[in-house]
Amino acid sequence: MKIKVKIQTESFNIEQETNVLTSGLRNIGSVVTFTGLVRESEHFSADKNPKIISNLVLEHYAGMTEKLIYEMVEEASKRWDINSVSVVHRIGSLKPTDRIVFVGVASSHRLESFRAAEYIVDYLKVHATLWKKVVVNGIDEWVEPKHLDRSKFNKWSD
Amino acid sequence: MTPKNYFKILFFGRLRDFSENIKNEIPVSDEIKCVEDVILYLDTLNPHLGKELRKPFTLVSVNKNLVKTDFPIVGGEEVAFLPPVTGG
């Protein structure tokens, strides 16, 4: 099992990350990649209308985040027959349209890659020690966790 | 490495907004034997912070392992308080 976990401030190149995912492996039949981007508008709990975001600021618990992501990848590899996983997550100040996260899974057959990629993204949302703050009209506020993310993740244990 | 006679305390996300005047090192004492005692200690310094730390979705880790609040500590550990995460 090949695993890459990287938390970084700089952006990433999807083609390059995809190559890293499969390099040296000769029995890969499918690669599924997910890229998360910064949306420009966001709905906040009390407000009906979406707000326009100027920046998204991400922080994490260095050392802990990487450890938790490794653990979730290990868990995914127990559930599905996968050969390689890369998770690259950015921190720091980002702008709308910027890339935030890359998740890539490679396996012999497509089903495993699709399932494992979705599982890892769902897991990441509710377990990895990363926190987002949005800047709206010059005022920053912490993002509240979405119930939808929690319930989507819980479905994996059904 | 945190000296053995201190606990290193970390706050993340919104919890940091409540902990601005809190030092990140707490000296070892007879009163602090587990994570819950750290929460009690912080609560006496800042009840707003104490309230946040007791919320059911606030997690705590010792040396980067998630633990329950009755987890024993002796000195030198890194204790981190983690509000609900919002990455991805």
PDB file of C-alpha atoms in Angstrom:
ATOM      1  CA  MET A   1       0.000   0.000   0.000  1.00  0.00           C
ATOM      2  CA  LYS A   2       1.399   3.330  -1.099  1.00  0.00           C
ATOM      3  CA  ILE A   3       0.329   6.373   0.949  1.00  0.00           C
ATOM      4  CA  LYS A   4       1.092  10.057   0.580  1.00  0.00           C
ATOM      5  CA  VAL A   5      -0.241  12.571   3.109  1.00  0.00           C
ATOM      6  CA  LYS A   6       0.801  16.183   2.834  1.00  0.00           C
ATOM      7  CA  ILE A   7      -0.460  19.343   4.534  1.00  0.00           C
ATOM      8  CA  GLN A   8       0.885  22.396   2.735  1.00  0.00           C
ATOM      9  CA  THR A   9       0.281  26.105   2.122  1.00  0.00           C
ATOM     10  CA  GLU A  10       1.128  26.022  -1.596  1.00  0.00           C
ATOM     11  CA  SER A  11      -1.287  24.835  -4.283  1.00  0.00           C
ATOM     12  CA  PHE A  12      -0.983  21.460  -6.010  1.00  0.00           C
ATOM     13  CA  ASN A  13      -0.933  20.238  -9.576  1.00  0.00           C
ATOM     14  CA  ILE A  14      -3.605  17.601 -10.210  1.00  0.00           C
ATOM     15  CA  GLU A  15      -1.713  15.931 -13.084  1.00  0.00           C
ATOM     16  CA  GLN A  16       1.457  15.765 -11.007  1.00  0.00           C
ATOM     17  CA  GLU A  17      -0.371  14.337  -7.962  1.00  0.00           C
ATOM     18  CA  THR A  18      -2.031  11.739 -10.179  1.00  0.00           C
ATOM     19  CA  ASN A  19       1.379  10.686 -11.505  1.00  0.00           C
ATOM     20  CA  VAL A  20       2.753  10.396  -7.957  1.00  0.00           C
ATOM     21  CA  LEU A  21      -0.238   8.200  -7.095  1.00  0.00           C
ATOM     22  CA  THR A  22       0.539   5.578  -9.738  1.00  0.00           C
ATOM     23  CA  SER A  23       4.299   5.869 -10.229  1.00  0.00           C
ATOM     24  CA  GLY A  24       6.060   2.528  -9.839  1.00  0.00           C
ATOM     25  CA  LEU A  25       2.783   0.572  -9.846  1.00  0.00           C
ATOM     26  CA  ARG A  26       2.038  -1.681 -12.827  1.00  0.00           C
ATOM     27  CA  ASN A  27      -1.293  -3.221 -11.929  1.00  0.00           C
ATOM     28  CA  ILE A  28      -3.457  -0.121 -11.592  1.00  0.00           C
ATOM     29  CA  GLY A  29      -6.639  -0.248 -13.637  1.00  0.00           C
ATOM     30  CA  SER A  30      -8.357   2.811 -12.254  1.00  0.00           C
ATOM     31  CA  VAL A  31      -7.623   6.158 -10.668  1.00  0.00           C
ATOM     32  CA  VAL A  32     -10.294   8.258  -8.969  1.00  0.00           C
ATOM     33  CA  THR A  33      -9.396  11.763  -7.873  1.00  0.00           C
ATOM     34  CA  PHE A  34     -11.360  14.361  -5.956  1.00  0.00           C
ATOM     35  CA  THR A  35     -10.466  18.046  -5.803  1.00  0.00           C
ATOM     36  CA  GLY A  36     -12.160  20.418  -3.370  1.00  0.00           C
ATOM     37  CA  LEU A  37     -12.302  24.126  -4.262  1.00  0.00           C
ATOM     38  CA  VAL A  38     -13.190  27.293  -2.357  1.00  0.00           C
ATOM     39  CA  ARG A  39     -16.763  28.387  -3.170  1.00  0.00           C
ATOM     40  CA  GLU A  40     -17.385  32.094  -3.481  1.00  0.00           C
ATOM     41  CA  SER A  41     -20.751  32.119  -1.742  1.00  0.00           C
ATOM     42  CA  GLU A  42     -21.798  30.314   1.389  1.00  0.00           C
ATOM     43  CA  HIS A  43     -25.050  29.976   3.336  1.00  0.00           C
ATOM     44  CA  PHE A  44     -24.765  30.665   7.047  1.00  0.00           C
ATOM     45  CA  SER A  45     -27.138  29.277   9.620  1.00  0.00           C
ATOM     46  CA  ALA A  46     -29.272  32.327  10.452  1.00  0.00           C
ATOM     47  CA  ASP A  47     -29.130  33.997   7.028  1.00  0.00           C
ATOM     48  CA  LYS A  48     -31.425  33.293   4.100  1.00  0.00           C
ATOM     49  CA  ASN A  49     -29.146  34.822   1.502  1.00  0.00           C
ATOM     50  CA  PRO A  50     -25.716  33.480   0.744  1.00  0.00           C
ATOM     51  CA  LYS A  51     -22.719  35.615   1.696  1.00  0.00           C
ATOM     52  CA  ILE A  52     -19.808  36.405  -0.587  1.00  0.00           C
ATOM     53  CA  ILE A  53     -16.511  35.181   0.815  1.00  0.00           C
ATOM     54  CA  SER A  54     -13.300  37.098   0.199  1.00  0.00           C
ATOM     55  CA  ASN A  55     -11.001  34.580   1.915  1.00  0.00           C
ATOM     56  CA  LEU A  56     -11.019  31.194   3.539  1.00  0.00           C
ATOM     57  CA  VAL A  57      -8.398  30.658   6.238  1.00  0.00           C
ATOM     58  CA  LEU A  58      -7.481  27.111   7.237  1.00  0.00           C
ATOM     59  CA  GLU A  59      -5.486  25.970  10.252  1.00  0.00           C
ATOM     60  CA  HIS A  60      -4.636  22.497  11.491  1.00  0.00           C
ATOM     61  CA  TYR A  61      -2.999  20.584  14.321  1.00  0.00           C
ATOM     62  CA  ALA A  62       0.386  19.724  12.827  1.00  0.00           C
ATOM     63  CA  GLY A  63       1.333  16.099  13.388  1.00  0.00           C
ATOM     64  CA  MET A  64      -2.150  15.118  14.520  1.00  0.00           C
ATOM     65  CA  THR A  65      -3.818  15.800  11.155  1.00  0.00           C
ATOM     66  CA  GLU A  66      -1.306  13.661   9.257  1.00  0.00           C
ATOM     67  CA  LYS A  67      -1.647  10.860  11.832  1.00  0.00           C
ATOM     68  CA  LEU A  68      -5.461  10.873  11.613  1.00  0.00           C
ATOM     69  CA  ILE A  69      -5.404  10.871   7.799  1.00  0.00           C
ATOM     70  CA  TYR A  70      -2.972   7.920   7.777  1.00  0.00           C
ATOM     71  CA  GLU A  71      -5.328   6.072  10.100  1.00  0.00           C
ATOM     72  CA  MET A  72      -8.335   6.774   7.852  1.00  0.00           C
ATOM     73  CA  VAL A  73      -6.423   5.595   4.777  1.00  0.00           C
ATOM     74  CA  GLU A  74      -5.429   2.402   6.628  1.00  0.00           C
ATOM     75  CA  GLU A  75      -9.079   1.888   7.506  1.00  0.00           C
ATOM     76  CA  ALA A  76     -10.105   2.393   3.856  1.00  0.00           C
ATOM     77  CA  SER A  77      -7.498  -0.169   2.771  1.00  0.00           C
ATOM     78  CA  LYS A  78      -9.059  -2.742   5.095  1.00  0.00           C
ATOM     79  CA  ARG A  79     -12.460  -2.164   3.516  1.00  0.00           C
ATOM     80  CA  TRP A  80     -11.426  -2.074  -0.143  1.00  0.00           C
ATOM     81  CA  ASP A  81      -8.655  -3.574  -2.217  1.00  0.00           C
ATOM     82  CA  ILE A  82      -6.771  -0.376  -3.074  1.00  0.00           C
ATOM     83  CA  ASN A  83      -3.090   0.107  -3.965  1.00  0.00           C
ATOM     84  CA  SER A  84      -2.309   3.783  -3.538  1.00  0.00           C
ATOM     85  CA  VAL A  85      -3.803   6.825  -1.805  1.00  0.00           C
ATOM     86  CA  SER A  86      -2.725  10.463  -1.833  1.00  0.00           C
ATOM     87  CA  VAL A  87      -4.225  13.177   0.330  1.00  0.00           C
ATOM     88  CA  VAL A  88      -2.963  16.735  -0.081  1.00  0.00           C
ATOM     89  CA  HIS A  89      -4.679  19.382   2.049  1.00  0.00           C
ATOM     90  CA  ARG A  90      -3.879  23.062   1.969  1.00  0.00           C
ATOM     91  CA  ILE A  91      -3.784  25.407   4.954  1.00  0.00           C
ATOM     92  CA  GLY A  92      -3.396  29.170   5.219  1.00  0.00           C
ATOM     93  CA  SER A  93      -5.315  31.898   3.432  1.00  0.00           C
ATOM     94  CA  LEU A  94      -7.178  30.863   0.263  1.00  0.00           C
ATOM     95  CA  LYS A  95      -9.443  32.697  -2.179  1.00  0.00           C
ATOM     96  CA  PRO A  96     -12.591  31.617  -4.057  1.00  0.00           C
ATOM     97  CA  THR A  97     -11.745  29.195  -6.914  1.00  0.00           C
ATOM     98  CA  ASP A  98      -8.514  28.082  -5.142  1.00  0.00           C
ATOM     99  CA  ARG A  99      -7.969  24.371  -4.655  1.00  0.00           C
ATOM    100  CA  ILE A 100      -8.197  23.181  -1.033  1.00  0.00           C
ATOM    101  CA  VAL A 101      -7.869  19.428  -1.061  1.00  0.00           C
ATOM    102  CA  PHE A 102      -6.821  16.582  -3.336  1.00  0.00           C
ATOM    103  CA  VAL A 103      -7.762  12.972  -2.687  1.00  0.00           C
ATOM    104  CA  GLY A 104      -6.592  10.321  -5.142  1.00  0.00           C
ATOM    105  CA  VAL A 105      -7.126   6.577  -4.982  1.00  0.00           C
ATOM    106  CA  ALA A 106      -5.667   3.982  -7.338  1.00  0.00           C
ATOM    107  CA  SER A 107      -6.678   0.336  -7.543  1.00  0.00           C
ATOM    108  CA  SER A 108      -6.928  -2.555  -9.973  1.00  0.00           C
ATOM    109  CA  HIS A 109     -10.663  -2.042 -10.515  1.00  0.00           C
ATOM    110  CA  ARG A 110     -12.841   1.065 -10.519  1.00  0.00           C
ATOM    111  CA  LEU A 111     -15.378   0.155  -7.844  1.00  0.00           C
ATOM    112  CA  GLU A 112     -12.752   0.080  -5.078  1.00  0.00           C
ATOM    113  CA  SER A 113     -11.313   3.438  -6.116  1.00  0.00           C
ATOM    114  CA  PHE A 114     -14.727   5.151  -6.264  1.00  0.00           C
ATOM    115  CA  ARG A 115     -15.861   3.830  -2.884  1.00  0.00           C
ATOM    116  CA  ALA A 116     -12.573   4.438  -1.083  1.00  0.00           C
ATOM    117  CA  ALA A 117     -12.233   7.981  -2.466  1.00  0.00           C
ATOM    118  CA  GLU A 118     -15.712   8.921  -1.279  1.00  0.00           C
ATOM    119  CA  TYR A 119     -15.097   7.306   2.113  1.00  0.00           C
ATOM    120  CA  ILE A 120     -11.807   9.155   2.618  1.00  0.00           C
ATOM    121  CA  VAL A 121     -13.340  12.531   1.687  1.00  0.00           C
ATOM    122  CA  ASP A 122     -16.304  11.906   4.014  1.00  0.00           C
ATOM    123  CA  TYR A 123     -13.938  10.844   6.802  1.00  0.00           C
ATOM    124  CA  LEU A 124     -11.688  13.863   6.248  1.00  0.00           C
ATOM    125  CA  LYS A 125     -14.629  16.225   6.680  1.00  0.00           C
ATOM    126  CA  VAL A 126     -15.548  14.953  10.142  1.00  0.00           C
ATOM    127  CA  HIS A 127     -12.266  13.690  11.638  1.00  0.00           C
ATOM    128  CA  ALA A 128      -9.169  15.460  10.324  1.00  0.00           C
ATOM    129  CA  THR A 129      -8.023  18.231  12.674  1.00  0.00           C
ATOM    130  CA  LEU A 130      -8.510  21.158  10.296  1.00  0.00           C
ATOM    131  CA  TRP A 131     -10.547  24.274  10.954  1.00  0.00           C
ATOM    132  CA  LYS A 132     -11.894  26.855   8.505  1.00  0.00           C
ATOM    133  CA  LYS A 133     -12.556  30.514   9.016  1.00  0.00           C
ATOM    134  CA  VAL A 134     -14.317  32.653   6.388  1.00  0.00           C
ATOM    135  CA  VAL A 135     -13.748  36.335   5.796  1.00  0.00           C
ATOM    136  CA  VAL A 136     -16.926  38.195   4.764  1.00  0.00           C
ATOM    137  CA  ASN A 137     -16.851  41.993   4.355  1.00  0.00           C
ATOM    138  CA  GLY A 138     -13.580  42.150   6.278  1.00  0.00           C
ATOM    139  CA  ILE A 139     -14.997  40.258   9.266  1.00  0.00           C
ATOM    140  CA  ASP A 140     -13.842  36.728   9.978  1.00  0.00           C
ATOM    141  CA  GLU A 141     -15.834  33.949  11.563  1.00  0.00           C
ATOM    142  CA  TRP A 142     -15.258  30.259  12.235  1.00  0.00           C
ATOM    143  CA  VAL A 143     -17.158  27.854  10.012  1.00  0.00           C
ATOM    144  CA  GLU A 144     -19.633  25.656  11.872  1.00  0.00           C
ATOM    145  CA  PRO A 145     -19.593  21.930  11.066  1.00  0.00           C
ATOM    146  CA  LYS A 146     -22.380  20.788   8.735  1.00  0.00           C
ATOM    147  CA  HIS A 147     -24.822  18.171  10.025  1.00  0.00           C
ATOM    148  CA  LEU A 148     -24.975  16.800   6.496  1.00  0.00           C
ATOM    149  CA  ASP A 149     -21.255  15.915   6.621  1.00  0.00           C
ATOM    150  CA  ARG A 150     -21.742  14.061   9.903  1.00  0.00           C
ATOM    151  CA  SER A 151     -24.797  12.117   8.718  1.00  0.00           C
ATOM    152  CA  LYS A 152     -23.122  11.280   5.401  1.00  0.00           C
ATOM    153  CA  PHE A 153     -20.110   9.876   7.233  1.00  0.00           C
ATOM    154  CA  ASN A 154     -22.290   7.916   9.671  1.00  0.00           C
ATOM    155  CA  LYS A 155     -23.846   6.059   6.732  1.00  0.00           C
ATOM    156  CA  TRP A 156     -20.537   4.216   6.241  1.00  0.00           C
ATOM    157  CA  SER A 157     -21.033   2.374   9.530  1.00  0.00           C
ATOM    158  CA  ASP A 158     -24.595   1.243   8.659  1.00  0.00           C
TER     159      ASP A 158
ATOM    160  CA  MET B   1       9.545  18.644  24.305  1.00  0.00           C
ATOM    161  CA  THR B   2       7.561  20.065  27.187  1.00  0.00           C
ATOM    162  CA  PRO B   3       9.464  20.020  30.507  1.00  0.00           C
ATOM    163  CA  LYS B   4       8.207  17.308  32.879  1.00  0.00           C
ATOM    164  CA  ASN B   5       7.049  19.879  35.403  1.00  0.00           C
ATOM    165  CA  TYR B   6       4.627  21.473  32.923  1.00  0.00           C
ATOM    166  CA  PHE B   7       1.687  20.508  30.749  1.00  0.00           C
ATOM    167  CA  LYS B   8       1.612  22.055  27.291  1.00  0.00           C
ATOM    168  CA  ILE B   9      -1.914  23.239  26.499  1.00  0.00           C
ATOM    169  CA  LEU B  10      -3.113  23.872  22.929  1.00  0.00           C
ATOM    170  CA  PHE B  11      -6.382  25.363  21.710  1.00  0.00           C
ATOM    171  CA  PHE B  12      -7.592  25.214  18.122  1.00  0.00           C
ATOM    172  CA  GLY B  13     -10.241  26.905  15.992  1.00  0.00           C
ATOM    173  CA  ARG B  14     -12.814  28.954  17.852  1.00  0.00           C
ATOM    174  CA  LEU B  15     -11.485  27.770  21.228  1.00  0.00           C
ATOM    175  CA  ARG B  16      -8.457  30.002  20.746  1.00  0.00           C
ATOM    176  CA  ASP B  17     -10.730  33.065  20.716  1.00  0.00           C
ATOM    177  CA  PHE B  18     -11.692  32.182  24.306  1.00  0.00           C
ATOM    178  CA  SER B  19      -8.166  31.504  25.482  1.00  0.00           C
ATOM    179  CA  GLU B  20      -6.249  34.661  24.566  1.00  0.00           C
ATOM    180  CA  ASN B  21      -5.112  35.374  28.126  1.00  0.00           C
ATOM    181  CA  ILE B  22      -4.336  31.771  28.969  1.00  0.00           C
ATOM    182  CA  LYS B  23      -0.717  30.652  29.128  1.00  0.00           C
ATOM    183  CA  ASN B  24       0.114  27.600  27.046  1.00  0.00           C
ATOM    184  CA  GLU B  25       1.974  25.955  29.903  1.00  0.00           C
ATOM    185  CA  ILE B  26       0.408  24.880  33.176  1.00  0.00           C
ATOM    186  CA  PRO B  27       2.706  23.858  36.027  1.00  0.00           C
ATOM    187  CA  VAL B  28       2.352  20.334  37.382  1.00  0.00           C
ATOM    188  CA  SER B  29       0.539  20.268  40.726  1.00  0.00           C
ATOM    189  CA  ASP B  30      -1.127  17.804  43.091  1.00  0.00           C
ATOM    190  CA  GLU B  31      -4.492  19.064  41.847  1.00  0.00           C
ATOM    191  CA  ILE B  32      -3.917  18.029  38.226  1.00  0.00           C
ATOM    192  CA  LYS B  33      -4.047  14.272  37.765  1.00  0.00           C
ATOM    193  CA  CYS B  34      -6.161  13.935  34.626  1.00  0.00           C
ATOM    194  CA  VAL B  35      -7.522  15.967  31.693  1.00  0.00           C
ATOM    195  CA  GLU B  36     -10.685  16.820  33.633  1.00  0.00           C
ATOM    196  CA  ASP B  37      -8.498  18.580  36.248  1.00  0.00           C
ATOM    197  CA  VAL B  38      -6.973  20.715  33.469  1.00  0.00           C
ATOM    198  CA  ILE B  39     -10.494  21.729  32.409  1.00  0.00           C
ATOM    199  CA  LEU B  40     -11.337  22.599  36.040  1.00  0.00           C
ATOM    200  CA  TYR B  41      -8.147  24.663  36.309  1.00  0.00           C
ATOM    201  CA  LEU B  42      -8.865  26.526  33.044  1.00  0.00           C
ATOM    202  CA  ASP B  43     -12.468  27.056  34.139  1.00  0.00           C
ATOM    203  CA  THR B  44     -11.283  28.928  37.244  1.00  0.00           C
ATOM    204  CA  LEU B  45      -9.129  31.198  35.025  1.00  0.00           C
ATOM    205  CA  ASN B  46     -11.829  31.758  32.392  1.00  0.00           C
ATOM    206  CA  PRO B  47     -15.369  30.384  32.901  1.00  0.00           C
ATOM    207  CA  HIS B  48     -16.276  31.158  29.245  1.00  0.00           C
ATOM    208  CA  LEU B  49     -13.442  28.933  28.101  1.00  0.00           C
ATOM    209  CA  GLY B  50     -14.432  26.297  30.676  1.00  0.00           C
ATOM    210  CA  LYS B  51     -17.956  26.253  29.262  1.00  0.00           C
ATOM    211  CA  GLU B  52     -16.629  25.787  25.707  1.00  0.00           C
ATOM    212  CA  LEU B  53     -14.338  22.955  26.806  1.00  0.00           C
ATOM    213  CA  ARG B  54     -17.277  21.108  28.375  1.00  0.00           C
ATOM    214  CA  LYS B  55     -19.399  21.184  25.231  1.00  0.00           C
ATOM    215  CA  PRO B  56     -20.133  17.621  24.104  1.00  0.00           C
ATOM    216  CA  PHE B  57     -18.500  18.041  20.685  1.00  0.00           C
ATOM    217  CA  THR B  58     -15.209  19.399  22.032  1.00  0.00           C
ATOM    218  CA  LEU B  59     -12.598  16.649  21.780  1.00  0.00           C
ATOM    219  CA  VAL B  60      -9.366  16.370  23.698  1.00  0.00           C
ATOM    220  CA  SER B  61      -6.081  14.729  22.811  1.00  0.00           C
ATOM    221  CA  VAL B  62      -3.019  13.901  24.891  1.00  0.00           C
ATOM    222  CA  ASN B  63       0.227  13.631  22.910  1.00  0.00           C
ATOM    223  CA  LYS B  64      -1.882  13.584  19.714  1.00  0.00           C
ATOM    224  CA  ASN B  65      -4.073  10.663  20.781  1.00  0.00           C
ATOM    225  CA  LEU B  66      -7.779  11.285  21.314  1.00  0.00           C
ATOM    226  CA  VAL B  67      -8.699  10.533  24.933  1.00  0.00           C
ATOM    227  CA  LYS B  68     -11.575  10.849  27.393  1.00  0.00           C
ATOM    228  CA  THR B  69     -11.421  13.509  30.082  1.00  0.00           C
ATOM    229  CA  ASP B  70     -10.578  10.979  32.821  1.00  0.00           C
ATOM    230  CA  PHE B  71      -7.301  10.188  31.013  1.00  0.00           C
ATOM    231  CA  PRO B  72      -4.434  10.381  33.551  1.00  0.00           C
ATOM    232  CA  ILE B  73      -1.551  12.831  33.007  1.00  0.00           C
ATOM    233  CA  VAL B  74       1.651  13.161  34.998  1.00  0.00           C
ATOM    234  CA  GLY B  75       3.589  16.086  33.475  1.00  0.00           C
ATOM    235  CA  GLY B  76       5.268  16.812  30.155  1.00  0.00           C
ATOM    236  CA  GLU B  77       2.219  15.914  28.075  1.00  0.00           C
ATOM    237  CA  GLU B  78       0.758  17.986  25.260  1.00  0.00           C
ATOM    238  CA  VAL B  79      -2.968  18.435  25.925  1.00  0.00           C
ATOM    239  CA  ALA B  80      -4.987  19.806  23.002  1.00  0.00           C
ATOM    240  CA  PHE B  81      -8.607  20.930  22.937  1.00  0.00           C
ATOM    241  CA  LEU B  82     -10.295  20.443  19.581  1.00  0.00           C
ATOM    242  CA  PRO B  83     -13.611  22.008  18.544  1.00  0.00           C
ATOM    243  CA  PRO B  84     -15.653  20.267  15.807  1.00  0.00           C
ATOM    244  CA  VAL B  85     -13.478  20.046  12.694  1.00  0.00           C
ATOM    245  CA  THR B  86     -14.342  21.697   9.381  1.00  0.00           C
ATOM    246  CA  GLY B  87     -11.692  20.604   6.889  1.00  0.00           C
ATOM    247  CA  GLY B  88     -12.060  19.007   3.483  1.00  0.00           C
TER     248      GLY B  88
END
